[in-house]
Amino acid sequence: MISRPKGTNDIYGEEIEYWQYFEKAARKVAGVFGFQEIRTPIFEMAELFIRSVGDETDIVQKEMYTFEDKGHRLLCLRPEGTAAVVRSFIENNMVSEGLPRQVYYIGPMFRYERPQTGRQRQFHQFGAELIGSSSPLADAEMIWMSVFLLEELRLHRYTLHINMLGCQKDRESYKAALKDYYKDKLGAVCPDCRRRYETNVLRLLDCKVDACQPIKEKAPELTEFLCPECRDHKGQVSQILIENNIDAIWNTRLVRGLDYYTGIVFEVKYPFKETVFDLLGGGRYDHVIEQLGGNATPSVGFACGIERMVATMREEKAIAEPAALCQVFVLSIGEEAKKESLKITDFLRKRGISVQHDLMGRNIRNQLKYADKQRALYTIIIGEDELDKGVYLVKEMETGDQIEVESSWVENYILEKLTAL
Ligand SMILES: [Zn+2]
Ligand SMILES: [Zn+2]
């Protein structure tokens, strides 16, 4: 027996229905907001992520699935979606098709980390990128779309956290202030924080270690270092959200894990059992396109982990009833009846109805049992008696009601019943 690699999952059965439900909702929301799907390769040059995500991030430091191919290229299974979208935007000269460019992606990502609830080594993300607008309206649009998605999934208990990280200039002065603040406190913080102090001082605000919290709480706030333009941008985003009834909590401690964010960042938090999930996150990344060799192009995006979304949906019972695996099951006993059942099956399938018939040579009782397992809405029963009489039995599975229907009318009867649903 060979088992699946650690940190991966087989998705099937009841769970796949949640996945498909999620994907359908995500595509619908993307469509409503005017986003088109983009599919980029599963693997890219490793350099792409080192340069965009940042070589000081956990992703690049510890979590990338990097490998050398037979041509000695250093490749990497993509750990996130944005860098690849940006690479594609530049490489395919999408700017010529007009801005903003609005694309979304759904697919697997890979990070070598310790598997935990809702986090796998092969995990899946839905994300959207709005490339080419520096307007506060673009930030608001992505936040709006995130909230729209949650509502579409019937996840109502979310809280939206938002922060303004400022432009590069603001961040430099803030970093200097943080360095100054932490300078004489390094003895009291965790080893990770000591390392971050040297490599990326902003990440000190990301630390979850208990001992670091009181120090973190008294640290200077980024808001104090925002330039007038960034203050104004923040005010405008806030105003648009208020005018559109989107509740947001301004959280000055929200920095997000990736180095490339500038300006507005946001995160959706959701209660899950005893913990709180970061369900979705995004923000503005105005310099990534330049960093990857394109012309300076302001952009904003978000992504969410589908595993966590699905876990939350299941917890919230966001799908009331699992869908039927087939709408109609055609039962038959005997060769003649089987021929008849295949004709009906074909007729209904050609009209878009999902139909199954017996492929196992089971008796009537076991065919019914199987039809029930497939959650069929109706079964059509054709035995020798029914053939002789020219009248078939139609059973409504939920109620158990059975009625006799003229054999020449049975397909139409089913069609009428199903369209009436
Ligand atoms: Zn600024
Ligand atoms: Zn720490």
XYZ file of C-alpha atoms in Angstrom, residues 153-332:
180
model
C -21.053 31.404 0.497
C -23.460 32.278 3.311
C -20.608 32.948 5.727
C -21.937 35.874 7.701
C -19.893 35.896 10.928
C -16.724 37.384 9.449
C -14.833 40.443 10.579
C -12.916 42.487 8.081
C -9.627 43.962 9.285
C -7.935 46.632 7.285
C -4.768 48.671 7.586
C -2.814 51.296 5.712
C 0.856 50.327 5.410
C 1.814 53.562 3.686
C 4.129 54.145 0.781
C 7.779 53.056 0.738
C 8.880 56.382 2.188
C 6.482 56.031 5.141
C 7.591 52.497 5.698
C 11.243 53.498 5.841
C 10.588 56.057 8.559
C 8.391 53.576 10.412
C 11.028 50.859 10.178
C 13.586 53.251 11.625
C 11.241 54.034 14.511
C 10.636 50.334 15.163
C 14.359 49.614 15.139
C 14.839 52.388 17.602
C 12.040 51.103 19.835
C 13.194 47.466 19.857
C 16.908 48.272 20.152
C 17.079 47.916 23.947
C 14.369 45.201 24.176
C 16.040 42.452 22.147
C 16.927 40.510 25.307
C 13.217 40.074 26.050
C 11.931 38.913 22.666
C 11.961 35.461 21.059
C 14.866 34.272 18.838
C 12.699 34.667 15.723
C 12.045 38.278 16.607
C 15.769 38.854 17.135
C 16.392 37.509 13.657
C 13.568 39.627 12.213
C 15.055 42.701 13.849
C 18.058 42.265 11.596
C 16.309 41.076 8.433
C 12.859 42.667 8.320
C 11.860 44.670 11.337
C 8.202 44.985 10.238
C 7.756 41.264 10.749
C 8.232 41.759 14.496
C 4.600 42.836 14.488
C 3.641 39.411 13.103
C 5.029 37.479 16.080
C 2.539 35.201 17.837
C 4.831 34.228 20.759
C 3.268 35.185 24.126
C 6.392 36.750 25.599
C 6.629 39.173 22.680
C 3.062 40.468 22.939
C 3.400 43.131 25.708
C 6.408 44.628 23.912
C 4.602 44.516 20.595
C 1.581 46.288 22.044
C 3.587 49.317 23.096
C 5.459 49.587 19.810
C 4.958 52.774 17.772
C 2.089 52.707 15.321
C 2.479 53.010 11.591
C -0.397 55.486 11.381
C 1.800 58.149 12.953
C 4.224 57.900 10.043
C 1.833 58.194 7.111
C 2.438 60.994 4.612
C -0.464 63.308 3.625
C -1.173 61.373 0.384
C -1.385 58.044 2.212
C -3.582 59.558 4.901
C -5.886 60.866 2.214
C -5.949 57.503 0.408
C -6.826 55.778 3.657
C -9.612 58.278 4.325
C -11.076 57.745 0.877
C -11.097 53.943 1.158
C -12.725 54.259 4.546
C -15.360 56.604 3.122
C -16.226 54.297 0.203
C -16.589 51.330 2.549
C -18.866 53.267 4.876
C -21.015 54.519 2.004
C -21.435 50.950 0.785
C -22.229 49.489 4.208
C -19.083 47.397 4.450
C -18.039 47.105 8.094
C -14.297 47.235 8.545
C -12.081 47.341 11.613
C -8.977 49.482 11.178
C -6.243 47.361 12.705
C -2.858 49.054 12.868
C -1.141 45.754 13.710
C -2.140 44.083 10.464
C 1.013 43.749 8.326
C 0.459 40.508 6.344
C 3.158 37.919 5.731
C 4.474 38.930 2.326
C 7.017 41.636 1.756
C 5.438 43.058 -1.367
C 2.453 44.789 0.182
C 2.263 48.570 0.276
C -0.695 50.804 1.000
C -3.987 49.207 1.927
C -3.959 45.623 3.244
C -6.897 43.642 4.546
C -7.764 40.329 6.114
C -10.979 38.503 6.877
C -11.131 36.683 10.196
C -13.678 34.009 10.954
C -14.447 32.079 14.146
C -13.752 28.377 13.624
C -14.357 26.047 16.570
C -11.994 27.253 19.345
C -9.830 29.290 17.023
C -10.058 32.101 14.509
C -9.195 31.522 10.875
C -7.581 34.108 8.649
C -9.932 33.201 5.865
C -8.912 35.647 3.198
C -6.296 38.325 2.777
C -5.092 40.842 0.299
C -3.775 44.265 -0.361
C -1.981 46.636 -2.613
C 1.349 45.742 -4.198
C 2.342 48.755 -6.251
C 5.988 47.800 -6.830
C 5.919 44.104 -7.719
C 5.518 44.659 -11.462
C 8.566 46.936 -11.532
C 10.513 44.485 -9.391
C 9.802 41.805 -11.950
C 10.903 43.932 -14.872
C 7.683 45.607 -16.038
C 6.712 49.260 -16.024
C 5.558 50.631 -12.684
C 1.930 49.533 -12.435
C -0.126 49.932 -9.248
C -2.096 46.800 -8.354
C -4.252 45.291 -5.672
C -5.447 41.742 -5.066
C -6.616 39.159 -2.597
C -6.494 35.400 -2.134
C -8.171 32.850 0.072
C -7.356 29.272 1.015
C -10.056 26.958 -0.246
C -9.347 24.303 2.444
C -10.189 26.820 5.147
C -13.166 28.135 3.259
C -14.551 24.635 2.865
C -13.883 23.752 6.525
C -15.728 26.911 7.566
C -18.601 26.238 5.189
C -18.987 22.739 6.598
C -18.848 24.057 10.145
C -21.509 26.642 9.293
C -23.540 24.095 7.327
C -23.485 26.568 4.471
C -24.965 24.005 2.085
C -28.361 22.944 3.360
C -28.713 19.703 1.394
C -26.100 17.782 -0.540
C -27.103 17.689 -4.203
C -28.460 14.546 -5.826
C -25.757 12.502 -7.578
C -28.345 11.663 -10.192
C -31.799 13.098 -10.626
C -33.365 9.981 -12.023
C -32.618 6.292 -11.606
C -34.188 3.897 -14.110
C -34.780 0.475 -12.573
C -35.384 -2.514 -14.765
